[in-house]
Steps between C-alpha positions, in 0.01 A plus 500: 500500500827655616690275740823545690754226448572504872137428578479237229779293649502593867360160590759316296811567705488160661655386170793738545677352797802409289570866417690738732285763671698776325389368162139475608513853633633631171232316308230624738621855449467465122162330529358772721579757230345308211144451385386268223164558337375241255244618248213300355741316268742413780764746380710622795534875556790544742561817701808562716646797683834455323598339173655219704169444680323481162755247375451293816124501445497436125732200521297365793187535283676323213592215734138477614394461139768261377810437709587203278561719195717737701718216623530339157607831344780539754605137483540552129668840534759372747566170325336287771209347309655151506475504880123484447461328163791260496760407243305625198558862612877472539577669170266792550661547843847489350399759242393736779807431713725597210372855550361519855748486788344532848821649640498769232132576561568531872781746425270700274235505770756634747600770248139601427370842601314504830158556342536187285633292790189597695281374216690171472482456877126561494459254212675223693313589819164487326563153361645366824209647696257327269675165550518550874126563524379242248610161626285336235732634227786256448791642294669254269848635573517863615391513864661839556543790260803727532503861370776447243289237323286777351797588275488159332174583321492867419360574153155340477497377140321186388837333461836670552783529252655189651240282329683554173746243635383157385466242777558216255824653377608573857443138600675378188810702588520447876316171527688326224188406306212658315187383678161550344365485855637844582206730427523871443344680793225665298421264210420685180138552410353351820407846622376823341776742412536865419349821633311798363544855627335821375549861612271778378585870525246752636451641149341171394267454797157638586604589853833655391691271735766246404382138492702182548405141420693225678438157346770246599455155352594262776343184629205558730609599852865526398496829689287637782300819466524732801539856626767619742502846660688676778523835674839544328344556156466144374172432319543230236236271355555219253663163448770360727696187417460253785757568770617840379425814700438745217220550251653372180258672265225732607445859604502748785285812528720690252666253263472152351739255338476168319753263346511290186766235445761645267677360198819693571823299516591510869664157539804396297706185459877488447673212325815442705807337347626260765858382540572224752849479649638327808153399612366855481275678254582837345304716257638723231443873524687722259865402528449348845408161635302562815427229759140380511360561848394177672236478772330222692125536538297272726136444407294337777203295383222307666497120497271245660742470793574870547727761343789399281749724320637508148834680477588648164814667369408806295705734284505872431673750280487876549196500272302279737436136588547224243157350425549268203731381224457552125730425206794429728461830689389561855210744503486756778207732556485866594188664641392767745555401863439808716251396769542802727447753221214290359316489832557872545357578156206264544394663826579868437298514178188419702541833682582712193235772478606667173700444184827637641487268800409198289771581245752512786416141593572396140856626539571197720478288181391171654161437341686286252242274339213745468375800314302751707194710421430797726226759556446766766266764638695779330393354165832338406515166323824322420650182358833378640684219326687217676692661781829306497643485148877515468676669209660242271642461152187526282664304219493178705205265529436513874229235483778246455809439717772755423874438513601520866868530407442830319502805730285678242204288615496653848195688623542874517305747710124468517285688251332794665124548490517734202755281323236228494163508324309750711176693463380793712168673434464409131288723277284197420368515856549127565765232533502128559705182511394139445839325536584608150762741379486865611504639148122542483451591868334834427394471138662772288688632804682173568878452522660415164652153475793631295618709795575204726728196493345164420560369851267767638196293396471143371121473486324583175164674479216274611130468431408643838702808411311548175177457692605757759584755231158446342304558822713794622547704182283799409297488822475799732212413734636223721344428836595223743215293359587553135870432564402172663281421201789578264730269696251215470391575145394169341677536165772239434712673234731207427209312349430778250814370331488132591140393443491612132825309455340186637181543297705540179688182585172308528358661184807381313459134591448264206160334478482185707777596744404350841561834673237663281217306663655478848542878527204630299293602803797645685601711201142622456500605867827689466403655167194659663685613813565871574829424684359610835484283808189451709385246755258356245743486209581156356745645247721654771621175662539335161721787382691521828575126521608510135707813551670346799609200291624725223689720743676200651597379152697817424646569844870438516554597138762779518328701229164470672635671812538816294147493359143558606344168599253505214768599248712207617207259469412636156853477364634191679214252460335336200125480424511129581657566839239764573209270417646202684545722806133600478399135489711427808364805681146389420574150627656642817194709574276197450719282722523757781150645494280243323462689173701746299202738500563596863438869585797705615336573834509131590874484436662833588400500865670461834426204724652518848594135556800525734710759678791460260641805319557295184152362467426145377278433201148387587350177375282709271807645333730797553417864535740663258649830390704537182662787309172567320302582815545701817341508843584472875517729805506866419476840666401847389603827658411865440730775626409859568 
């Protein structure tokens, strides 16, 4: 049922006495122009007269659904998480404060075009209106949102580029000790990772319209699904990251876009040669010795008796803030930090109605950590590579710190769209990305690896990519249903290589080896398996738990980073290691689920136990996702 926000909250103004009448009047004016319709699944469909009205309504709807996540995202983005979580969040706050300066964001807000200021104003108004009319909602820290705060969180990725900065190393440098208690913000392997995106040209579809599959692999409810429309031409449907006022990946009536995390080198470290003299620090640069910039940063944090503050002295060179020390050098980090342009790009692409308009948004070059797949009603499909890649000396290894004293290590201009791996309307009639390299993005019509510097892509091909090529190639009759079926095809290609390897290892055991008897039934199960998952399959969890152990055993090996997962496992592990890992995987299944012969459908499931984004494991064992499988929220769109 369609409901006016004004009517929904008209009775709640007794909770608003602390707000000036002028504020309430402004909020009432927005509310009267907004309707929110929730469908049978609870998804909000927001309609406003202006884009600003739609922003007001969509962020209000987000707050209705989960204000806590909105607040946490902005506490993190502004470096204020320790005000809610205490001392353990000091180092994540410091990391953010090295790059986020409220005064600078306020200046950028003031310099923003009027249309964007209106959106940021509406965003803050919508959140403040929600708080004013929902006395039962108790913010942890942020009791009032200000428009400039929207610039602190402007890209929408799972984790921004800043997460390349290690919290442990940061604490070691500025805290004077390396503390194992300083966790990384998103611990590795606790959550599913990766995304799959497909675009199909009209020539390969039954309906002769372009098709787009959007399949981001995030934790459940990491983003909200919604629609926002206005009388000013906004009509976007898809996933929004909690607290942001744009559809991060989705579609409008004419075009659709999705993102996959990229392997392009967009964050670099510089090894600075430090000279200390007369109580000051200098760093070498060419023939110069430049003074290291010194800054005091205060990090408030919650204690049992109230707020306390930790004051830290931090250092910067012209490359960026110093974040750690290695081999006697101070390591500074350089990354994209353009919040105004990023917010502009993130919002304007939602209103792009054709390829030319969408391409224009890409010229802002702030979608730094993602590749983008695009399709539209005119029949265009396109692949755009990471959107903020600086030109650098290709002879250097940019995955390691480079010499900060050498001017030749400076970033040059950004690579343009067509100077990066790029595909537009390939003859193959399809393109994809699965967080792997772009050099197979469109089959035979893909960009050639030899044409690009090494720093353009650090990910190798992956098993999901090989799977995608298999289900997309030589097919010219796609429908929405068959594209969905292709995306969730049950074949697990990595095990075509790995299971025979494991079976050969068992076949080669000498008579009487204890593993021969312990693993006989497991090997028989895997030997008979067709390498396809199903809810009833016992072989699938056995293979997945084993594959997970094998994957962990080769991760971190420098050579393995350049190889397919199954090639790394095959070349970097011995038959004994493979069999011992199977025994441990079998024991783990039995310990977690009562028997190793547990069907996949009893393991790979979602149990909603709490409201946390990072979900705890249940007593019955974890629901898991590993590089050999793929699932999660997805969307399909047809254009034309």
